[in-house]
Short mmCIF file of C-alpha atoms in Angstrom, two decimals:
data_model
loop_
_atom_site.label_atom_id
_atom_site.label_comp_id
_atom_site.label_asym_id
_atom_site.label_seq_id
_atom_site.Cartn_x
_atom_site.Cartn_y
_atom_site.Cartn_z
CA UNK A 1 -6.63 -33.49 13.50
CA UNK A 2 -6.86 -30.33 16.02
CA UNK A 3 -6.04 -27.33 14.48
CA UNK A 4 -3.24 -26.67 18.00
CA UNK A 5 -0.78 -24.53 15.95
CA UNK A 6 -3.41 -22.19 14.41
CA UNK A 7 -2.22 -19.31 17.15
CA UNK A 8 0.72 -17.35 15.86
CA UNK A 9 3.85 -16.99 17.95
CA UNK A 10 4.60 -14.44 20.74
CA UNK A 11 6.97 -13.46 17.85
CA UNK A 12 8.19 -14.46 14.65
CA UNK A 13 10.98 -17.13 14.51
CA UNK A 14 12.66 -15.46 11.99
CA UNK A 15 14.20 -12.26 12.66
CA UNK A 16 14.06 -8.70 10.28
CA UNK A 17 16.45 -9.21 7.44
CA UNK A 18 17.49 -6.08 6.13
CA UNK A 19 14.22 -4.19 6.40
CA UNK A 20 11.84 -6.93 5.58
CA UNK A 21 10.15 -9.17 7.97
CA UNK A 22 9.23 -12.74 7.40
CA UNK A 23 6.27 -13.37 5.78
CA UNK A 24 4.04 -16.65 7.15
CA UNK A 25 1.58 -19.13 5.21
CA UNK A 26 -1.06 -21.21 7.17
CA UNK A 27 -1.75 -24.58 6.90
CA UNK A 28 -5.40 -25.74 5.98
CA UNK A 29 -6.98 -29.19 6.90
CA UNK A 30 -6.54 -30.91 3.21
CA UNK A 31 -5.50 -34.37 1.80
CA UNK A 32 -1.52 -33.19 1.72
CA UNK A 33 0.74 -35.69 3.24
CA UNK A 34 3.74 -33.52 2.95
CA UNK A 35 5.12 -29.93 2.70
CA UNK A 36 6.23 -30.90 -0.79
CA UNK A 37 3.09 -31.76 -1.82
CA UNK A 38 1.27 -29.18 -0.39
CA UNK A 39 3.72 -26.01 -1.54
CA UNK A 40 3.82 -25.47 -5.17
CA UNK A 41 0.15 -26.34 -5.49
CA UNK A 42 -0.06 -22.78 -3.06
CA UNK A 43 2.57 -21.01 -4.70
CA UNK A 44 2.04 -21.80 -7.87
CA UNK A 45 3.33 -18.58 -9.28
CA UNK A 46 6.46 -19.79 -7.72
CA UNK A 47 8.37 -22.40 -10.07
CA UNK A 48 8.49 -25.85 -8.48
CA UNK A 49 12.44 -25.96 -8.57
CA UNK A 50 12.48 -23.04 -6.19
CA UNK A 51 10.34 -24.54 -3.82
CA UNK A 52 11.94 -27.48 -3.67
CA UNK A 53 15.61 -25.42 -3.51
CA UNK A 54 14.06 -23.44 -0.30
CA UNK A 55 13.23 -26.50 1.49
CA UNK A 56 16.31 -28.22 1.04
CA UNK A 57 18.16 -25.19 1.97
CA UNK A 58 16.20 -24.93 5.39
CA UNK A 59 15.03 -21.58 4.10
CA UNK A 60 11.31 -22.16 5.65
CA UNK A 61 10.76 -22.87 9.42
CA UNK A 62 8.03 -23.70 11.61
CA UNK A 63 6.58 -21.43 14.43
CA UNK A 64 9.32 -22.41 16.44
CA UNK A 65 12.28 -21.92 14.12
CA UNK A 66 13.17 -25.64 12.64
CA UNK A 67 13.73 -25.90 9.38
CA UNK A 68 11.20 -27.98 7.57
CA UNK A 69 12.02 -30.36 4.32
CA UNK A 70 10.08 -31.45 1.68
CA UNK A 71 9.06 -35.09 3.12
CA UNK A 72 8.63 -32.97 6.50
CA UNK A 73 4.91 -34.14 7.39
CA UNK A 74 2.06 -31.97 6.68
CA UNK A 75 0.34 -30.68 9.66
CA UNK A 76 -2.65 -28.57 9.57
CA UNK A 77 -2.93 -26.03 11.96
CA UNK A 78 0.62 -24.80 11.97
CA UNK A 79 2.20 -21.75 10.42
CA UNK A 80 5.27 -22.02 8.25
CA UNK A 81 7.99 -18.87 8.18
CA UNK A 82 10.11 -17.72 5.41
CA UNK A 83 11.49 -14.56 3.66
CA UNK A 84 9.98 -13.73 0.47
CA UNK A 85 12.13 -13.02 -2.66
CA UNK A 86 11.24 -10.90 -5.97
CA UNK A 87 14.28 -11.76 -7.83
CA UNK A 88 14.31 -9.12 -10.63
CA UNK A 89 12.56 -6.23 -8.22
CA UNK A 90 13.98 -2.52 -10.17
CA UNK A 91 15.42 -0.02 -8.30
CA UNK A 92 13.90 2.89 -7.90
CA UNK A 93 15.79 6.00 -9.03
CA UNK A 94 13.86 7.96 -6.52
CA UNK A 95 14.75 9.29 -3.21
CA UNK A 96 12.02 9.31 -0.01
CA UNK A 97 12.34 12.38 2.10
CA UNK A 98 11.45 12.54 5.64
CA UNK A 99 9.36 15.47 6.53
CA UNK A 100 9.32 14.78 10.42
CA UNK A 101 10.13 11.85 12.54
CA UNK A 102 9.94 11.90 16.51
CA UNK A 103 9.77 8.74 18.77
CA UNK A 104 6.49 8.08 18.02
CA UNK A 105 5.81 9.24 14.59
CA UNK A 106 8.12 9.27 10.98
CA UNK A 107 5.92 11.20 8.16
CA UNK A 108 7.77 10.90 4.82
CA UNK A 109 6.90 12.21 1.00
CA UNK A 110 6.69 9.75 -0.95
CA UNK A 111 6.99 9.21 -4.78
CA UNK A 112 5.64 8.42 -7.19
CA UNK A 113 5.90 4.69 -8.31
CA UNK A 114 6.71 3.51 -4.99
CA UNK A 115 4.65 1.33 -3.11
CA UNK A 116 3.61 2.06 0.47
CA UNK A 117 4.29 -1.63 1.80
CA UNK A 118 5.68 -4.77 0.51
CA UNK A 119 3.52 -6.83 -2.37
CA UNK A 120 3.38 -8.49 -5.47
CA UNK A 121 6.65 -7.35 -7.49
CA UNK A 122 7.35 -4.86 -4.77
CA UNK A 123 9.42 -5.56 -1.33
CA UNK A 124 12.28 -3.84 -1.47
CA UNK A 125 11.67 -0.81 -2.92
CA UNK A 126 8.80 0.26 -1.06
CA UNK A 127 8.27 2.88 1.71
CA UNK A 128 8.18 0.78 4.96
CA UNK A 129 11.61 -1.66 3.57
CA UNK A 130 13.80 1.50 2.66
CA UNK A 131 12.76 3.46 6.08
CA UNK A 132 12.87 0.40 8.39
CA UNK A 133 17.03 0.06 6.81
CA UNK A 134 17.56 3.74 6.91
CA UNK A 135 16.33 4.47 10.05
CA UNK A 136 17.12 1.27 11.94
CA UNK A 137 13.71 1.04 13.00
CA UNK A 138 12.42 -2.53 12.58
CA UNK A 139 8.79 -2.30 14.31
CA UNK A 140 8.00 0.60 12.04
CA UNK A 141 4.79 0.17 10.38
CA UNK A 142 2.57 1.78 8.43
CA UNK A 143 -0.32 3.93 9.77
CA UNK A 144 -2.36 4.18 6.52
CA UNK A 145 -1.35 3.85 2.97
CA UNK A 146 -1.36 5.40 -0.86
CA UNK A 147 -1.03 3.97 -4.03
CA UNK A 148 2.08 2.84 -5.21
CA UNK A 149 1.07 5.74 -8.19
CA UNK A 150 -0.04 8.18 -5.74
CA UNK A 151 3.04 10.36 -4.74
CA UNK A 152 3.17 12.54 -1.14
CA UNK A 153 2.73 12.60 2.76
CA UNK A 154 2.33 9.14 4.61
CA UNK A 155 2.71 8.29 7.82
CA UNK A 156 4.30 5.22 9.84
CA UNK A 157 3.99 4.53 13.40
CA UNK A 158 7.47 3.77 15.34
CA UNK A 159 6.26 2.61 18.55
CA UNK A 160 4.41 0.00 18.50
CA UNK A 161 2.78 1.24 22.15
CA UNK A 162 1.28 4.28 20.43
CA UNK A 163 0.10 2.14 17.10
CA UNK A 164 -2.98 1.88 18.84
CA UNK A 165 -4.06 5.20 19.46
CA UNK A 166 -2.93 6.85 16.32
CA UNK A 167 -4.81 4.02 14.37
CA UNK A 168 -7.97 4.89 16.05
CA UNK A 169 -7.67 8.79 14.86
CA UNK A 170 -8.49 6.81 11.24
CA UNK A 171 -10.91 4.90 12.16
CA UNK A 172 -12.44 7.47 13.97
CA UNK A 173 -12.20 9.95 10.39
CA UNK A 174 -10.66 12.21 12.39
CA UNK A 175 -7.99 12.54 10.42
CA UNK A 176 -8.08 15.50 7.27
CA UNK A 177 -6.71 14.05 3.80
CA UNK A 178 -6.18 16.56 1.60
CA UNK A 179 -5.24 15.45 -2.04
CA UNK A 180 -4.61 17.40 -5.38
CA UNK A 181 -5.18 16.39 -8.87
CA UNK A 182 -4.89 17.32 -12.69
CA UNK A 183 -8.16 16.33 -14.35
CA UNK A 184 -9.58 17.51 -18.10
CA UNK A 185 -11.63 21.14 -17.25
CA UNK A 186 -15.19 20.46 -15.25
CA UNK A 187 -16.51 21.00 -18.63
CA UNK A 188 -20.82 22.13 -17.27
CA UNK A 189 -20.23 20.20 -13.70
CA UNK A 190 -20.96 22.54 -11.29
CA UNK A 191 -18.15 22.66 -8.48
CA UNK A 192 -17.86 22.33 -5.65
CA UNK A 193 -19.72 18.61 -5.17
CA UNK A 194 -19.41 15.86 -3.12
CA UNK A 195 -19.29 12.60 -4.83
CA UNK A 196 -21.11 9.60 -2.60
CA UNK A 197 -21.20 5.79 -4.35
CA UNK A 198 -20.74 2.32 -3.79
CA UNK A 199 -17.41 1.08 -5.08
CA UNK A 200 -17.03 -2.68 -5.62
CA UNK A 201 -14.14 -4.77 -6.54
CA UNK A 202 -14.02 -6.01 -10.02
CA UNK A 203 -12.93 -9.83 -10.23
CA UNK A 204 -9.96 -10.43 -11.70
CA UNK A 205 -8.54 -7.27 -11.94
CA UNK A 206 -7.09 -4.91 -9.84
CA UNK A 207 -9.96 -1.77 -10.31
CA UNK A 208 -12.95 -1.09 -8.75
CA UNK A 209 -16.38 -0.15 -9.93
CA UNK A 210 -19.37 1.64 -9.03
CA UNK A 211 -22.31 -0.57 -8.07
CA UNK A 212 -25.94 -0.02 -6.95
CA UNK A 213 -26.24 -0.30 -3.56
CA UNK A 214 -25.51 2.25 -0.42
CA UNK A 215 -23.01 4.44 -0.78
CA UNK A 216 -19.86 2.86 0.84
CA UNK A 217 -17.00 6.14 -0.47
CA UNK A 218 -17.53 9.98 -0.27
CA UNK A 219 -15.05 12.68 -1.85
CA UNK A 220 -15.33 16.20 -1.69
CA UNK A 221 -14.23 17.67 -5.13
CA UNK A 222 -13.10 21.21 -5.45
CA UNK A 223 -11.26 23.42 -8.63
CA UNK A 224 -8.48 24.80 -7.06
CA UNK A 225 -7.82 26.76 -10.58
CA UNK A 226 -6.40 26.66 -14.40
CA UNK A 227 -2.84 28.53 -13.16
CA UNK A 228 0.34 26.56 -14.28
CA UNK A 229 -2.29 23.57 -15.94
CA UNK A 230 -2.15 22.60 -19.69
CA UNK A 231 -4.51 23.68 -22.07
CA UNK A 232 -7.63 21.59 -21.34
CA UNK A 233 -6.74 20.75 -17.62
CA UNK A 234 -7.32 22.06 -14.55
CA UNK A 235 -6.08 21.48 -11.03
CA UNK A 236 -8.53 20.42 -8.33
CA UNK A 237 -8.47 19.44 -4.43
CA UNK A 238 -10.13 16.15 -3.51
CA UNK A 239 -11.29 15.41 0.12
CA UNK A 240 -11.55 11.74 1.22
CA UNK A 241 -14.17 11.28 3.79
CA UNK A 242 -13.57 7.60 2.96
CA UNK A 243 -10.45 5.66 2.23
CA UNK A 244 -11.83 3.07 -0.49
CA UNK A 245 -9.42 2.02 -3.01
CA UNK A 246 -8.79 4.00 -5.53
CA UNK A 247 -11.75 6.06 -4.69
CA UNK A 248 -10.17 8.91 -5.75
CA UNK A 249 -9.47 7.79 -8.97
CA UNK A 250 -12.32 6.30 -9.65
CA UNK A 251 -15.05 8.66 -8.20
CA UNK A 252 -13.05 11.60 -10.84
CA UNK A 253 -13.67 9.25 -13.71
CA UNK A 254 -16.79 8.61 -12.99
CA UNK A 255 -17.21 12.53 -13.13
CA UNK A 256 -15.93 12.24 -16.51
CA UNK A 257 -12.60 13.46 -15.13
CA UNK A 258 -9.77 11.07 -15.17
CA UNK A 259 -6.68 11.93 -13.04
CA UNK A 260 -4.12 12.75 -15.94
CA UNK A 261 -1.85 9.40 -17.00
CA UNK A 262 -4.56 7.28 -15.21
CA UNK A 263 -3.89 3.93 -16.87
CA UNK A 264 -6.63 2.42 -14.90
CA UNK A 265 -9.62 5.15 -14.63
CA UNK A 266 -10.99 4.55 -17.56
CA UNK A 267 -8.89 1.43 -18.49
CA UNK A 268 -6.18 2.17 -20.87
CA UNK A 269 -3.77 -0.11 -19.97
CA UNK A 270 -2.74 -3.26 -18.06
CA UNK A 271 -2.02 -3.25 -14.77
CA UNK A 272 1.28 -5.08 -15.13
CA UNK A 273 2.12 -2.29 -17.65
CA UNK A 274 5.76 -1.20 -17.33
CA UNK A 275 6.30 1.99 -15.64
CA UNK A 276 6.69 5.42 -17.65
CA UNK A 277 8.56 7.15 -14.89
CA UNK A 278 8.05 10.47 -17.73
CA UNK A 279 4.56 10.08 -16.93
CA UNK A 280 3.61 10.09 -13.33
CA UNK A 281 -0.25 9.62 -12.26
CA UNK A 282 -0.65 13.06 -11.71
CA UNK A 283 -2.76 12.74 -7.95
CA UNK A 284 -0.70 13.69 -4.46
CA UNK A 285 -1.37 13.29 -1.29
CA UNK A 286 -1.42 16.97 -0.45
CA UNK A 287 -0.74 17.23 3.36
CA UNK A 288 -2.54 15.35 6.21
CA UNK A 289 -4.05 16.84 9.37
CA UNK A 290 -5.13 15.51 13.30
CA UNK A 291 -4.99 16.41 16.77
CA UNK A 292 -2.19 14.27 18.17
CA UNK A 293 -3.51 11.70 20.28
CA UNK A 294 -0.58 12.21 22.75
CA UNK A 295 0.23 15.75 22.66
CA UNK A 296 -3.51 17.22 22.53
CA UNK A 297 -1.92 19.80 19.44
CA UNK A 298 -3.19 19.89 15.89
CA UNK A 299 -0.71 18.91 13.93
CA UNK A 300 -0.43 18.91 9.38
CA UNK A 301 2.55 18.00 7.57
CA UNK A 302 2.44 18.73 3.54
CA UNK A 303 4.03 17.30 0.94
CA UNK A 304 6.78 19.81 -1.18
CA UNK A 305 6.57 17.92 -4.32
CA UNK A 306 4.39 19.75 -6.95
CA UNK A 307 2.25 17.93 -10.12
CA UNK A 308 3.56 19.04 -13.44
CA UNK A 309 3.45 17.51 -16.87
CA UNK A 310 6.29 16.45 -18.79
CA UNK A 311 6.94 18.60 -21.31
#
C-alpha cells in the first residue's frame, strides 16, 4: 500500500484546547487490520479500556477531522489526531513571571520544577500550556528550552513569521547563556576552565554520560565566589557554548562538582522520584543575551530569582 497520507496537513484538524495543541501518531506499514488492533500495542502505557473509551467517543480523528472507531480500517501512511491527557498531572504552586513580551518575543522566568514544554507527566503545567492560556497566544512556541529542574530566563517566539530568524541566532551560537550554580568548593581545580567532552545518552535512563570520542559539549566554568554559600559550597557561573542535555549538570560532576540537590549527577535517585519542592536543583538560567535579528540592538534579559538553600 502507498504511503499517500504520510504528508501532514496544511493544519491540524483539531483545534488548541485550552493551551494545548493536538498531539498526532503516524501510521507504519505493519500486519494491523484495524485501529483497535494497532493502538494499545503503541500506547501501551495507556490502559486498553481507555483506548478503546477514546475511540468510541470519537476522541481521535484522521488528518481531515473524522472520527475514527476501533474496527475503523488500518491504513498506513495516515496520521491520526487527538488530545493527550495526564489524568493526575499536580499543580504547580508556582507562579511564571513575564520579564518582557512584545509582538514578536515573550521572555519569562521560569521555576523551578516546571517543565519548558509538554511531556511525559507534564502538559499542563508547563511553560508553553500556562503562557499560550494566559496570554491568548496559541502559535506561541518555544525558542529553546531548560530543564524542567533548571529555574530562570526562557524565551518563546509569538510570531510564527519571525520563528525563523530568531531560531537561527541558536543555531548560529550567537546567542550568550549565562547560568549560575552552587557546587561543593573547587577543592585543587584550578578555575577558570573550559570543560570539552563527548556526552552520550545512556539507554534506558534519562542521563547522559561521557564517552570517548570527539568532543560534542563545551562549558566555560567560572567561581563567581563563597559570599552568601554554605559552608563547603561555592557559587560559580557556567557558560554553554553547547546546548547538550544536561551538559551542565553533567560536565560539573564530572569535575567532581555536582550542582547541589542533583538527584541525577551522580545518581542518587530515580528519575520518577517525587518532587521535594524544599529542595530545588540549585542551577539557573542566569540571563540570556543576542543582537535582535529584527531590531539590529543587543538585547539581555536576566532572571530575578536568586539560588539559596533551605534552611
Amino acid at each position: 500500500m502507498p504511503d499517500t497520507g504520510s504528508r501532514l496537513p496544511a493544519a491540524p484538524p483539531l483545534p488548541m484546547r485550552d493551551g494545548i495543541a493536538a498531539s498526532r501518531v503516524y501510521l507504519p506499514r505493519g500486519p494491523w487490520k484495524t485501529l483497535g488492533e494497532f493502538l494499545p500495542g503503541r500506547f501501551p502505557h495507556v490502559p486498553a479500556e481507555i483506548i478503546a473509551r477514546r475511540l468510541a467517543q470519537g476522541e481521535i480523528v484522521d488528518g481531515t477531522g473524522v472520527a475514527q472507531r476501533a474496527d475503523s480500517a488500518y491504513r498506513a501512511g495516515m496520521w491520526l489526531w487527538y488530545y493527550r491527557e495526564v489524568p493526575d498531572e499536580s499543580v504547580l504552586p508556582f507562579d511564571l513571571p513575564i520579564l518582557h513580551q512584545d509582538a514578536r518575543l515573550v521572555v519569562v522566568d521560569k521555576p523551578h520544577f516546571m517543565a519548558s514544554t509538554p511531556g511525559g507527566r507534564h502538559l499542563r503545567e508547563t511553560a508553553l500550556t500556562r503562557l499560550r492560556r494566559l496570554l491568548a497566544l496559541p502559535d506561541l512556541t518555544p525558542l529553546h528550552r531548560l530543564d524542567r529542574e533548571t529555574a530562570g530566563v526562557l524565551m518563546f517566539c509569538a510570531d510564527p513569521a519571525a520563528r525563523g530568524a530568531y531560531q537561527s541566532l541558536f543555531q548560529a551560537r550567537a546567542v550568550v547563556k549565562e547560568y549560575e550554580a552552587l557546587a561543593p568548593l573547587p577543592g585543587g581545580l584550578a578555575l577558570p576552565l573550559t570543560r570539552r567532552s563527548r556526552l552520550e545518552d545512556v539507554r534506558g535512563c534519562f542521563v547522559v554520560r561521557e564517552a570517548p570520542g570527539a568532543p560534542n559539549s563545551e562549558t566555560r566554568i567560572e567561581l563567581m565566589g563563597l559570599d552568601g554559600c554554605p559552608d563547603g559550597m561555592a557559587r560559580y557561573r557556567l557558560l554553554p557554548l553547547t546546548g547538550r542535555k544536561h551538559q551542565l549538570r553533567a560536565h560539573m560532576s564530572a569535575l567532581g562538582l555536582p550542582i547541589v540537590n542533583d538527584g541525577l549527577y551522580p545518581r542518587r535517585q530515580a528519575a520518577t522520584a517525587p518532587d521535594d519542592f524544599r529542595q530545588p536543583l540549585q542551577l539557573l538560567a542566569r540571563a540570556i543575551a543576542f543582537r535582535d535579528p529584527f531590531l539590529g540592538i543587543m538585547r539581555r534579559f536576566e532572571s530575578t530569582r536568586s539560588l539559596r538553600l533551605s534552611q
